[in-house]
mmCIF file with all atom_site columns, C-alpha atoms in Angstrom:
data_model
loop_
_atom_site.group_PDB
_atom_site.id
_atom_site.type_symbol
_atom_site.label_atom_id
_atom_site.label_alt_id
_atom_site.label_comp_id
_atom_site.label_asym_id
_atom_site.label_entity_id
_atom_site.label_seq_id
_atom_site.pdbx_PDB_ins_code
_atom_site.Cartn_x
_atom_site.Cartn_y
_atom_site.Cartn_z
_atom_site.occupancy
_atom_site.B_iso_or_equiv
_atom_site.pdbx_formal_charge
_atom_site.auth_seq_id
_atom_site.auth_comp_id
_atom_site.auth_asym_id
_atom_site.auth_atom_id
_atom_site.pdbx_PDB_model_num
ATOM 1   C CA . GLY A 1 1   ? 120.649 123.378 105.252 1.00 61.00 ? 19  GLY A CA 1
ATOM 2   C CA . ALA A 1 2   ? 117.980 125.981 104.753 1.00 72.00 ? 20  ALA A CA 1
ATOM 3   C CA . VAL A 1 3   ? 115.719 126.977 107.630 1.00 84.00 ? 21  VAL A CA 1
ATOM 4   C CA . VAL A 1 4   ? 111.959 126.739 107.698 1.00 89.00 ? 22  VAL A CA 1
ATOM 5   C CA . SER A 1 5   ? 110.204 128.169 110.724 1.00 92.00 ? 23  SER A CA 1
ATOM 6   C CA . GLN A 1 6   ? 106.717 127.006 111.670 1.00 94.00 ? 24  GLN A CA 1
ATOM 7   C CA . HIS A 1 7   ? 104.637 128.718 114.317 1.00 95.00 ? 25  HIS A CA 1
ATOM 8   C CA . PRO A 1 8   ? 103.090 127.953 116.725 1.00 94.00 ? 26  PRO A CA 1
ATOM 9   C CA . SER A 1 9   ? 104.643 124.673 117.809 1.00 91.00 ? 27  SER A CA 1
ATOM 10  C CA . ARG A 1 10  ? 101.664 123.829 119.993 1.00 92.00 ? 28  ARG A CA 1
ATOM 11  C CA . VAL A 1 11  ? 98.145  125.199 120.105 1.00 95.00 ? 29  VAL A CA 1
ATOM 12  C CA . ILE A 1 12  ? 95.016  124.263 122.002 1.00 96.00 ? 30  ILE A CA 1
ATOM 13  C CA . CYS A 1 13  ? 91.733  125.681 120.805 1.00 96.00 ? 31  CYS A CA 1
ATOM 14  C CA . LYS A 1 14  ? 88.036  125.269 121.460 1.00 96.00 ? 32  LYS A CA 1
ATOM 15  C CA . SER A 1 15  ? 85.703  123.504 119.051 1.00 97.00 ? 33  SER A CA 1
ATOM 16  C CA . GLY A 1 16  ? 84.263  125.849 116.492 1.00 97.00 ? 34  GLY A CA 1
ATOM 17  C CA . THR A 1 17  ? 87.134  128.308 116.508 1.00 97.00 ? 35  THR A CA 1
ATOM 18  C CA . SER A 1 18  ? 89.745  128.807 113.785 1.00 97.00 ? 36  SER A CA 1
ATOM 19  C CA . VAL A 1 19  ? 93.479  128.384 114.081 1.00 97.00 ? 37  VAL A CA 1
ATOM 20  C CA . LYS A 1 20  ? 96.182  129.797 111.817 1.00 97.00 ? 38  LYS A CA 1
ATOM 21  C CA . ILE A 1 21  ? 99.558  128.122 111.387 1.00 97.00 ? 39  ILE A CA 1
ATOM 22  C CA . GLU A 1 22  ? 102.421 129.997 109.757 1.00 96.00 ? 40  GLU A CA 1
ATOM 23  C CA . CYS A 1 23  ? 105.292 128.558 107.774 1.00 95.00 ? 41  CYS A CA 1
ATOM 24  C CA . ARG A 1 24  ? 108.228 130.787 106.854 1.00 93.00 ? 42  ARG A CA 1
ATOM 25  C CA . SER A 1 25  ? 111.361 130.113 104.853 1.00 90.00 ? 43  SER A CA 1
ATOM 26  C CA . LEU A 1 26  ? 113.988 132.195 106.606 1.00 90.00 ? 44  LEU A CA 1
ATOM 27  C CA . ASP A 1 27  ? 116.970 132.130 104.263 1.00 85.00 ? 45  ASP A CA 1
ATOM 28  C CA . PHE A 1 28  ? 115.619 131.147 100.871 1.00 85.00 ? 46  PHE A CA 1
ATOM 29  C CA . GLN A 1 29  ? 112.680 131.830 98.605  1.00 86.00 ? 47  GLN A CA 1
ATOM 30  C CA . ALA A 1 30  ? 110.195 128.987 98.718  1.00 85.00 ? 48  ALA A CA 1
ATOM 31  C CA . THR A 1 31  ? 108.580 128.601 95.341  1.00 83.00 ? 49  THR A CA 1
ATOM 32  C CA . THR A 1 32  ? 106.598 125.626 96.579  1.00 87.00 ? 50  THR A CA 1
ATOM 33  C CA . MET A 1 33  ? 105.298 124.810 100.029 1.00 90.00 ? 51  MET A CA 1
ATOM 34  C CA . PHE A 1 34  ? 103.679 121.597 101.181 1.00 91.00 ? 52  PHE A CA 1
ATOM 35  C CA . TRP A 1 35  ? 101.334 121.014 104.078 1.00 95.00 ? 53  TRP A CA 1
ATOM 36  C CA . TYR A 1 36  ? 101.217 117.609 105.729 1.00 93.00 ? 54  TYR A CA 1
ATOM 37  C CA . ARG A 1 37  ? 99.200  116.038 108.458 1.00 93.00 ? 55  ARG A CA 1
ATOM 38  C CA . GLN A 1 38  ? 100.544 113.198 110.537 1.00 85.00 ? 56  GLN A CA 1
ATOM 39  C CA . PHE A 1 39  ? 98.523  110.877 112.718 1.00 80.00 ? 57  PHE A CA 1
ATOM 40  C CA . PRO A 1 40  ? 100.202 109.049 115.615 1.00 74.00 ? 58  PRO A CA 1
ATOM 41  C CA . LYS A 1 41  ? 102.573 106.322 114.424 1.00 67.00 ? 59  LYS A CA 1
ATOM 42  C CA . LYS A 1 42  ? 101.638 107.038 110.810 1.00 71.00 ? 60  LYS A CA 1
ATOM 43  C CA . SER A 1 43  ? 103.571 108.510 107.937 1.00 73.00 ? 61  SER A CA 1
ATOM 44  C CA . LEU A 1 44  ? 103.067 111.971 106.522 1.00 82.00 ? 62  LEU A CA 1
ATOM 45  C CA . MET A 1 45  ? 99.846  112.611 104.624 1.00 87.00 ? 63  MET A CA 1
ATOM 46  C CA . LEU A 1 46  ? 100.104 115.363 102.024 1.00 89.00 ? 64  LEU A CA 1
ATOM 47  C CA . MET A 1 47  ? 97.198  117.764 102.354 1.00 94.00 ? 65  MET A CA 1
ATOM 48  C CA . ALA A 1 48  ? 98.034  120.353 99.738  1.00 93.00 ? 66  ALA A CA 1
ATOM 49  C CA . THR A 1 49  ? 100.725 121.900 97.604  1.00 90.00 ? 67  THR A CA 1
ATOM 50  C CA . SER A 1 50  ? 100.936 125.637 97.179  1.00 88.00 ? 68  SER A CA 1
ATOM 51  C CA . ASN A 1 51  ? 102.929 127.721 94.744  1.00 83.00 ? 69  ASN A CA 1
ATOM 52  C CA . GLU A 1 52  ? 103.526 131.377 95.466  1.00 79.00 ? 70  GLU A CA 1
ATOM 53  C CA . GLY A 1 53  ? 100.819 133.590 94.052  1.00 77.00 ? 71  GLY A CA 1
ATOM 54  C CA . SER A 1 54  ? 98.484  130.819 92.954  1.00 80.00 ? 72  SER A CA 1
ATOM 55  C CA . LYS A 1 55  ? 95.788  128.709 94.549  1.00 85.00 ? 73  LYS A CA 1
ATOM 56  C CA . ALA A 1 56  ? 96.786  125.641 96.462  1.00 90.00 ? 74  ALA A CA 1
ATOM 57  C CA . THR A 1 57  ? 96.287  122.197 94.974  1.00 91.00 ? 75  THR A CA 1
ATOM 58  C CA . TYR A 1 58  ? 94.507  119.993 97.479  1.00 94.00 ? 76  TYR A CA 1
ATOM 59  C CA . GLU A 1 59  ? 94.815  116.246 97.697  1.00 91.00 ? 77  GLU A CA 1
ATOM 60  C CA . GLN A 1 60  ? 91.734  114.113 97.300  1.00 91.00 ? 78  GLN A CA 1
ATOM 61  C CA . GLY A 1 61  ? 89.658  113.988 100.435 1.00 92.00 ? 79  GLY A CA 1
ATOM 62  C CA . VAL A 1 62  ? 91.005  117.221 101.914 1.00 94.00 ? 80  VAL A CA 1
ATOM 63  C CA . GLU A 1 63  ? 88.327  119.887 102.380 1.00 94.00 ? 81  GLU A CA 1
ATOM 64  C CA . LYS A 1 64  ? 89.620  123.113 100.886 1.00 92.00 ? 82  LYS A CA 1
ATOM 65  C CA . ASP A 1 65  ? 87.001  125.194 102.710 1.00 94.00 ? 83  ASP A CA 1
ATOM 66  C CA . LYS A 1 66  ? 88.068  123.763 106.022 1.00 96.00 ? 84  LYS A CA 1
ATOM 67  C CA . PHE A 1 67  ? 91.820  123.914 105.512 1.00 96.00 ? 85  PHE A CA 1
ATOM 68  C CA . LEU A 1 68  ? 92.518  127.314 103.974 1.00 95.00 ? 86  LEU A CA 1
ATOM 69  C CA . ILE A 1 69  ? 95.989  127.737 102.534 1.00 94.00 ? 87  ILE A CA 1
ATOM 70  C CA . ASN A 1 70  ? 97.496  131.035 101.522 1.00 90.00 ? 88  ASN A CA 1
ATOM 71  C CA . HIS A 1 71  ? 100.921 131.404 99.918  1.00 87.00 ? 89  HIS A CA 1
ATOM 72  C CA . ALA A 1 72  ? 101.040 135.134 99.405  1.00 81.00 ? 90  ALA A CA 1
ATOM 73  C CA . SER A 1 73  ? 104.795 135.596 99.307  1.00 87.00 ? 91  SER A CA 1
ATOM 74  C CA . LEU A 1 74  ? 107.904 133.587 98.525  1.00 87.00 ? 92  LEU A CA 1
ATOM 75  C CA . THR A 1 75  ? 108.703 133.246 102.204 1.00 90.00 ? 93  THR A CA 1
ATOM 76  C CA . LEU A 1 76  ? 105.336 132.724 103.875 1.00 92.00 ? 94  LEU A CA 1
ATOM 77  C CA . SER A 1 77  ? 102.502 130.229 103.659 1.00 93.00 ? 95  SER A CA 1
ATOM 78  C CA . THR A 1 78  ? 99.653  129.894 106.145 1.00 95.00 ? 96  THR A CA 1
ATOM 79  C CA . LEU A 1 79  ? 97.258  127.074 106.930 1.00 96.00 ? 97  LEU A CA 1
ATOM 80  C CA . THR A 1 80  ? 94.021  128.043 108.658 1.00 97.00 ? 98  THR A CA 1
ATOM 81  C CA . VAL A 1 81  ? 91.933  125.294 110.190 1.00 97.00 ? 99  VAL A CA 1
ATOM 82  C CA . THR A 1 82  ? 88.425  126.722 110.217 1.00 97.00 ? 100 THR A CA 1
ATOM 83  C CA . SER A 1 83  ? 85.660  125.710 112.612 1.00 96.00 ? 101 SER A CA 1
ATOM 84  C CA . ALA A 1 84  ? 87.966  123.207 114.246 1.00 96.00 ? 102 ALA A CA 1
ATOM 85  C CA . HIS A 1 85  ? 86.629  119.944 115.666 1.00 96.00 ? 103 HIS A CA 1
ATOM 86  C CA . PRO A 1 86  ? 88.322  117.418 117.954 1.00 95.00 ? 104 PRO A CA 1
ATOM 87  C CA . GLU A 1 87  ? 88.964  115.129 114.979 1.00 94.00 ? 105 GLU A CA 1
ATOM 88  C CA . ASP A 1 88  ? 91.155  117.869 113.504 1.00 95.00 ? 106 ASP A CA 1
ATOM 89  C CA . SER A 1 89  ? 93.575  117.362 116.378 1.00 95.00 ? 107 SER A CA 1
ATOM 90  C CA . SER A 1 90  ? 96.813  116.251 114.790 1.00 93.00 ? 108 SER A CA 1
ATOM 91  C CA . PHE A 1 91  ? 100.424 117.123 114.014 1.00 91.00 ? 109 PHE A CA 1
ATOM 92  C CA . TYR A 1 92  ? 100.630 119.517 111.059 1.00 93.00 ? 110 TYR A CA 1
ATOM 93  C CA . ILE A 1 93  ? 103.955 119.978 109.259 1.00 92.00 ? 111 ILE A CA 1
ATOM 94  C CA . CYS A 1 94  ? 104.934 122.317 106.472 1.00 93.00 ? 112 CYS A CA 1
ATOM 95  C CA . SER A 1 95  ? 107.848 121.951 104.128 1.00 91.00 ? 113 SER A CA 1
ATOM 96  C CA . ALA A 1 96  ? 109.304 124.329 101.591 1.00 89.00 ? 114 ALA A CA 1
ATOM 97  C CA . ARG A 1 97  ? 111.262 123.853 98.410  1.00 82.00 ? 115 ARG A CA 1
ATOM 98  C CA . GLY A 1 98  ? 113.197 126.625 96.758  1.00 76.00 ? 116 GLY A CA 1
ATOM 99  C CA . GLY A 1 99  ? 114.865 125.082 93.798  1.00 69.00 ? 117 GLY A CA 1
ATOM 100 C CA . GLY A 1 100 ? 113.886 122.685 91.076  1.00 65.00 ? 118 GLY A CA 1
ATOM 101 C CA . ARG A 1 101 ? 111.406 119.919 91.591  1.00 59.00 ? 119 ARG A CA 1
ATOM 102 C CA . ASP A 1 102 ? 114.090 117.378 92.361  1.00 59.00 ? 120 ASP A CA 1
ATOM 103 C CA . THR A 1 103 ? 115.598 119.356 95.215  1.00 68.00 ? 121 THR A CA 1
ATOM 104 C CA . GLU A 1 104 ? 115.034 118.493 98.823  1.00 72.00 ? 122 GLU A CA 1
ATOM 105 C CA . ALA A 1 105 ? 112.256 120.063 100.797 1.00 76.00 ? 123 ALA A CA 1
ATOM 106 C CA . PHE A 1 106 ? 113.046 121.494 104.204 1.00 84.00 ? 124 PHE A CA 1
ATOM 107 C CA . PHE A 1 107 ? 110.607 120.940 107.027 1.00 87.00 ? 125 PHE A CA 1
ATOM 108 C CA . GLY A 1 108 ? 109.241 123.263 109.646 1.00 89.00 ? 126 GLY A CA 1
ATOM 109 C CA . GLN A 1 109 ? 109.189 122.124 113.258 1.00 86.00 ? 127 GLN A CA 1
ATOM 110 C CA . GLY A 1 110 ? 105.561 121.044 113.104 1.00 89.00 ? 128 GLY A CA 1
ATOM 111 C CA . THR A 1 111 ? 102.473 122.202 114.996 1.00 92.00 ? 129 THR A CA 1
ATOM 112 C CA . ARG A 1 112 ? 100.658 120.029 117.504 1.00 91.00 ? 130 ARG A CA 1
ATOM 113 C CA . LEU A 1 113 ? 96.989  121.074 117.325 1.00 95.00 ? 131 LEU A CA 1
ATOM 114 C CA . THR A 1 114 ? 94.614  119.954 120.048 1.00 95.00 ? 132 THR A CA 1
ATOM 115 C CA . VAL A 1 115 ? 90.938  120.842 119.711 1.00 96.00 ? 133 VAL A CA 1
ATOM 116 C CA . VAL A 1 116 ? 88.944  120.561 122.926 1.00 96.00 ? 134 VAL A CA 1
ATOM 117 C CA . GLY B 2 1   ? 98.997  102.239 92.282  1.00 72.00 ? 8   GLY B CA 1
ATOM 118 C CA . GLN B 2 2   ? 102.020 103.760 93.884  1.00 82.00 ? 9   GLN B CA 1
ATOM 119 C CA . ASN B 2 3   ? 103.555 101.944 96.792  1.00 90.00 ? 10  ASN B CA 1
ATOM 120 C CA . ILE B 2 4   ? 106.544 102.197 99.055  1.00 94.00 ? 11  ILE B CA 1
ATOM 121 C CA . ASP B 2 5   ? 107.373 99.372  101.456 1.00 95.00 ? 12  ASP B CA 1
ATOM 122 C CA . GLN B 2 6   ? 109.684 99.462  104.420 1.00 96.00 ? 13  GLN B CA 1
ATOM 123 C CA . PRO B 2 7   ? 109.726 97.416  107.627 1.00 96.00 ? 14  PRO B CA 1
ATOM 124 C CA . THR B 2 8   ? 107.556 98.746  110.416 1.00 94.00 ? 15  THR B CA 1
ATOM 125 C CA . GLU B 2 9   ? 110.089 98.332  113.185 1.00 96.00 ? 16  GLU B CA 1
ATOM 126 C CA . MET B 2 10  ? 113.678 97.207  113.696 1.00 97.00 ? 17  MET B CA 1
ATOM 127 C CA . THR B 2 11  ? 115.845 96.730  116.765 1.00 98.00 ? 18  THR B CA 1
ATOM 128 C CA . ALA B 2 12  ? 119.626 97.029  116.917 1.00 97.00 ? 19  ALA B CA 1
ATOM 129 C CA . THR B 2 13  ? 122.381 97.301  119.496 1.00 97.00 ? 20  THR B CA 1
ATOM 130 C CA . GLU B 2 14  ? 124.408 100.399 120.289 1.00 97.00 ? 21  GLU B CA 1
ATOM 131 C CA . GLY B 2 15  ? 127.664 100.376 118.329 1.00 97.00 ? 22  GLY B CA 1
ATOM 132 C CA . ALA B 2 16  ? 126.380 97.930  115.732 1.00 97.00 ? 23  ALA B CA 1
ATOM 133 C CA . ILE B 2 17  ? 125.326 98.401  112.090 1.00 98.00 ? 24  ILE B CA 1
ATOM 134 C CA . VAL B 2 18  ? 121.754 98.319  110.799 1.00 98.00 ? 25  VAL B CA 1
ATOM 135 C CA . GLN B 2 19  ? 120.330 98.352  107.277 1.00 98.00 ? 26  GLN B CA 1
ATOM 136 C CA . ILE B 2 20  ? 116.830 99.664  106.609 1.00 98.00 ? 27  ILE B CA 1
ATOM 137 C CA . ASN B 2 21  ? 115.381 98.559  103.290 1.00 98.00 ? 28  ASN B CA 1
ATOM 138 C CA . CYS B 2 22  ? 112.891 100.349 101.076 1.00 98.00 ? 29  CYS B CA 1
ATOM 139 C CA . THR B 2 23  ? 111.233 99.007  97.934  1.00 98.00 ? 30  THR B CA 1
ATOM 140 C CA . TYR B 2 24  ? 109.067 101.106 95.699  1.00 97.00 ? 31  TYR B CA 1
ATOM 141 C CA . GLN B 2 25  ? 106.659 100.844 92.802  1.00 95.00 ? 32  GLN B CA 1
ATOM 142 C CA . THR B 2 26  ? 105.879 104.277 91.425  1.00 92.00 ? 33  THR B CA 1
ATOM 143 C CA . SER B 2 27  ? 104.833 105.872 88.170  1.00 90.00 ? 34  SER B CA 1
ATOM 144 C CA . GLY B 2 28  ? 108.232 107.097 87.134  1.00 91.00 ? 35  GLY B CA 1
ATOM 145 C CA . PHE B 2 29  ? 111.210 107.930 89.300  1.00 93.00 ? 36  PHE B CA 1
ATOM 146 C CA . ASN B 2 30  ? 112.986 111.213 89.896  1.00 88.00 ? 37  ASN B CA 1
ATOM 147 C CA . GLY B 2 31  ? 114.879 110.518 93.069  1.00 91.00 ? 38  GLY B CA 1
ATOM 148 C CA . LEU B 2 32  ? 114.663 108.901 96.483  1.00 93.00 ? 39  LEU B CA 1
ATOM 149 C CA . PHE B 2 33  ? 114.996 110.599 99.848  1.00 91.00 ? 40  PHE B CA 1
ATOM 150 C CA . TRP B 2 34  ? 115.659 109.307 103.327 1.00 94.00 ? 41  TRP B CA 1
ATOM 151 C CA . TYR B 2 35  ? 114.483 111.349 106.308 1.00 92.00 ? 42  TYR B CA 1
ATOM 152 C CA . GLN B 2 36  ? 114.908 110.852 110.041 1.00 94.00 ? 43  GLN B CA 1
ATOM 153 C CA . GLN B 2 37  ? 112.056 111.737 112.360 1.00 89.00 ? 44  GLN B CA 1
ATOM 154 C CA . HIS B 2 38  ? 112.240 111.749 116.134 1.00 88.00 ? 45  HIS B CA 1
ATOM 155 C CA . ALA B 2 39  ? 108.969 111.352 118.004 1.00 82.00 ? 46  ALA B CA 1
ATOM 156 C CA . GLY B 2 40  ? 106.995 114.581 118.088 1.00 77.00 ? 47  GLY B CA 1
ATOM 157 C CA . GLU B 2 41  ? 109.342 116.369 115.713 1.00 81.00 ? 48  GLU B CA 1
ATOM 158 C CA . ALA B 2 42  ? 109.377 117.119 112.006 1.00 81.00 ? 49  ALA B CA 1
ATOM 159 C CA . PRO B 2 43  ? 111.497 115.007 109.640 1.00 87.00 ? 50  PRO B CA 1
ATOM 160 C CA . THR B 2 44  ? 115.072 116.002 108.904 1.00 86.00 ? 51  THR B CA 1
ATOM 161 C CA . PHE B 2 45  ? 116.833 115.290 105.634 1.00 85.00 ? 52  PHE B CA 1
ATOM 162 C CA . LEU B 2 46  ? 119.421 112.499 105.555 1.00 92.00 ? 53  LEU B CA 1
ATOM 163 C CA . SER B 2 47  ? 120.144 111.655 101.925 1.00 91.00 ? 54  SER B CA 1
ATOM 164 C CA . TYR B 2 48  ? 119.090 111.886 98.307  1.00 90.00 ? 55  TYR B CA 1
ATOM 165 C CA . ASN B 2 49  ? 119.807 109.309 95.589  1.00 93.00 ? 56  ASN B CA 1
ATOM 166 C CA . VAL B 2 50  ? 118.913 109.675 91.938  1.00 92.00 ? 57  VAL B CA 1
ATOM 167 C CA . LEU B 2 51  ? 121.612 107.499 90.339  1.00 94.00 ? 58  LEU B CA 1
ATOM 168 C CA . ASP B 2 52  ? 122.438 103.883 91.139  1.00 97.00 ? 59  ASP B CA 1
ATOM 169 C CA . GLY B 2 53  ? 125.070 103.265 93.740  1.00 97.00 ? 60  GLY B CA 1
ATOM 170 C CA . LEU B 2 54  ? 126.116 104.103 97.243  1.00 97.00 ? 61  LEU B CA 1
ATOM 171 C CA . GLU B 2 55  ? 126.215 107.580 98.740  1.00 93.00 ? 62  GLU B CA 1
ATOM 172 C CA . GLU B 2 56  ? 128.199 107.834 101.954 1.00 94.00 ? 63  GLU B CA 1
ATOM 173 C CA . LYS B 2 57  ? 127.803 110.631 104.452 1.00 90.00 ? 64  LYS B CA 1
ATOM 174 C CA . GLY B 2 58  ? 129.563 110.042 107.741 1.00 94.00 ? 65  GLY B CA 1
ATOM 175 C CA . ARG B 2 59  ? 127.932 107.224 109.691 1.00 96.00 ? 66  ARG B CA 1
ATOM 176 C CA . PHE B 2 60  ? 125.014 107.088 107.259 1.00 96.00 ? 67  PHE B CA 1
ATOM 177 C CA . SER B 2 61  ? 125.047 105.647 103.738 1.00 97.00 ? 68  SER B CA 1
ATOM 178 C CA . SER B 2 62  ? 122.259 105.236 101.236 1.00 97.00 ? 69  SER B CA 1
ATOM 179 C CA . PHE B 2 63  ? 122.126 102.844 98.301  1.00 98.00 ? 70  PHE B CA 1
ATOM 180 C CA . LEU B 2 64  ? 119.895 102.849 95.236  1.00 98.00 ? 71  LEU B CA 1
ATOM 181 C CA . SER B 2 65  ? 119.123 100.305 92.511  1.00 98.00 ? 72  SER B CA 1
ATOM 182 C CA . ARG B 2 66  ? 116.617 101.766 90.090  1.00 97.00 ? 73  ARG B CA 1
ATOM 183 C CA . SER B 2 67  ? 116.255 98.544  88.096  1.00 96.00 ? 74  SER B CA 1
ATOM 184 C CA . LYS B 2 68  ? 115.199 96.729  91.264  1.00 97.00 ? 75  LYS B CA 1
ATOM 185 C CA . GLY B 2 69  ? 113.135 99.563  92.722  1.00 97.00 ? 76  GLY B CA 1
ATOM 186 C CA . TYR B 2 70  ? 115.191 99.213  95.877  1.00 97.00 ? 77  TYR B CA 1
ATOM 187 C CA . SER B 2 71  ? 117.084 101.363 98.321  1.00 98.00 ? 78  SER B CA 1
ATOM 188 C CA . TYR B 2 72  ? 118.615 100.918 101.723 1.00 98.00 ? 79  TYR B CA 1
ATOM 189 C CA . LEU B 2 73  ? 119.836 103.208 104.461 1.00 98.00 ? 80  LEU B CA 1
ATOM 190 C CA . LEU B 2 74  ? 122.876 101.917 106.330 1.00 98.00 ? 81  LEU B CA 1
ATOM 191 C CA . LEU B 2 75  ? 123.634 103.258 109.792 1.00 98.00 ? 82  LEU B CA 1
ATOM 192 C CA . LYS B 2 76  ? 127.018 102.447 111.316 1.00 97.00 ? 83  LYS B CA 1
ATOM 193 C CA . GLU B 2 77  ? 128.337 102.795 114.881 1.00 97.00 ? 84  GLU B CA 1
ATOM 194 C CA . LEU B 2 78  ? 124.815 103.147 116.179 1.00 98.00 ? 85  LEU B CA 1
ATOM 195 C CA . GLN B 2 79  ? 124.199 105.615 118.977 1.00 97.00 ? 86  GLN B CA 1
ATOM 196 C CA . MET B 2 80  ? 121.220 105.830 121.309 1.00 97.00 ? 87  MET B CA 1
ATOM 197 C CA . LYS B 2 81  ? 120.240 109.117 119.666 1.00 96.00 ? 88  LYS B CA 1
ATOM 198 C CA . ASP B 2 82  ? 119.709 107.232 116.393 1.00 97.00 ? 89  ASP B CA 1
ATOM 199 C CA . SER B 2 83  ? 116.494 105.819 117.866 1.00 97.00 ? 90  SER B CA 1
ATOM 200 C CA . ALA B 2 84  ? 113.901 107.371 115.553 1.00 95.00 ? 91  ALA B CA 1
ATOM 201 C CA . SER B 2 85  ? 111.675 106.653 112.594 1.00 93.00 ? 92  SER B CA 1
ATOM 202 C CA . TYR B 2 86  ? 113.308 106.576 109.168 1.00 96.00 ? 93  TYR B CA 1
ATOM 203 C CA . LEU B 2 87  ? 111.148 107.589 106.236 1.00 94.00 ? 94  LEU B CA 1
ATOM 204 C CA . CYS B 2 88  ? 111.765 106.627 102.632 1.00 95.00 ? 95  CYS B CA 1
ATOM 205 C CA . ALA B 2 89  ? 110.208 108.912 100.006 1.00 91.00 ? 96  ALA B CA 1
ATOM 206 C CA . VAL B 2 90  ? 110.269 108.719 96.210  1.00 91.00 ? 97  VAL B CA 1
ATOM 207 C CA . THR B 2 91  ? 109.675 111.501 93.699  1.00 86.00 ? 98  THR B CA 1
ATOM 208 C CA . ASP B 2 92  ? 107.526 110.187 90.858  1.00 84.00 ? 99  ASP B CA 1
ATOM 209 C CA . SER B 2 93  ? 107.280 111.307 87.234  1.00 85.00 ? 100 SER B CA 1
ATOM 210 C CA . ASN B 2 94  ? 105.119 114.281 88.271  1.00 76.00 ? 101 ASN B CA 1
ATOM 211 C CA . TYR B 2 95  ? 107.656 115.202 90.950  1.00 73.00 ? 102 TYR B CA 1
ATOM 212 C CA . GLN B 2 96  ? 105.170 114.255 93.640  1.00 76.00 ? 103 GLN B CA 1
ATOM 213 C CA . LEU B 2 97  ? 106.753 112.927 96.814  1.00 80.00 ? 104 LEU B CA 1
ATOM 214 C CA . ILE B 2 98  ? 105.402 109.494 97.701  1.00 85.00 ? 105 ILE B CA 1
ATOM 215 C CA . TRP B 2 99  ? 106.081 108.591 101.327 1.00 87.00 ? 106 TRP B CA 1
ATOM 216 C CA . GLY B 2 100 ? 106.671 105.241 102.966 1.00 90.00 ? 107 GLY B CA 1
ATOM 217 C CA . ALA B 2 101 ? 105.100 104.597 106.360 1.00 88.00 ? 108 ALA B CA 1
ATOM 218 C CA . GLY B 2 102 ? 108.471 104.775 108.075 1.00 92.00 ? 109 GLY B CA 1
ATOM 219 C CA . THR B 2 103 ? 110.620 102.310 109.990 1.00 95.00 ? 110 THR B CA 1
ATOM 220 C CA . LYS B 2 104 ? 110.849 102.741 113.742 1.00 94.00 ? 111 LYS B CA 1
ATOM 221 C CA . LEU B 2 105 ? 114.395 101.960 114.809 1.00 97.00 ? 112 LEU B CA 1
ATOM 222 C CA . ILE B 2 106 ? 114.942 100.990 118.437 1.00 97.00 ? 113 ILE B CA 1
ATOM 223 C CA . ILE B 2 107 ? 118.514 101.054 119.741 1.00 97.00 ? 114 ILE B CA 1
ATOM 224 C CA . LYS B 2 108 ? 119.330 98.965  122.801 1.00 96.00 ? 115 LYS B CA 1
ATOM 225 C CA . PRO B 2 109 ? 122.400 99.431  125.001 1.00 94.00 ? 116 PRO B CA 1
#
C-alpha cells in the first residue's frame, strides 16, 4: 500500500505554546487529507478534511482558529495546535487519499500530543 | 442520524475463528471498510466491500449485505498478534467516512 508519514510521533509541550504536526504522502499525490483525533478507547473523530490548495472543511465543534490546517501541496498537510492546553492532549492521526472518493485512505503513524 | 454498531469487545482462543459484526444506518452507501488498530498505533487497512458477498484475503474475510445494512469480518486461525481493535467504517452518499466505535478483540492462548 501507499505510505503516509506523520511527524512527530510523540510531542510534549507546555501550555500556551503551539505545536505543528506534519503529514506527508511519500509515494502518491494526496488530493484529500483527513485529520482525526482519538481519545483513549474511543473511535476516530474526524476534525477536518482538506483538499490541496483550498481551505479545510472543519467538522462541527472543531475550532478552526485553534486547529490550523494547511494543505499547500499534494504531498504535505500540516495541523498546528495553537495555544495548546492540557485538554488538547490526545492522539492525532492523519490520513490521505489519492484517488477517487471511494478509494481507501492511508493513515499516518499518529502523533501522541501531551500538553503539560 | 447516521449510526454504525459493532460489539465493544470480544474474546477468542488462539487458533480459532471469530466473526466481528457491523450494522449500519447511513444516508446512502458507497462502500464499507474494515481497519485494524493496535493500541497506540494508527489504523491499517484490511478490506473494502462495495458489492454484496464475501471477499477473502488470506486469514481475513469480509462479507457485505447492503439490503440488510450488515457486514462481518471473519478472522481464521487466530494468532496472538491479532489482538487489536477492529474498526468498521462506511462511506455515505457524500463520500464521508462514518466510523464505528471499534471492537476490541482479545486473543487468549
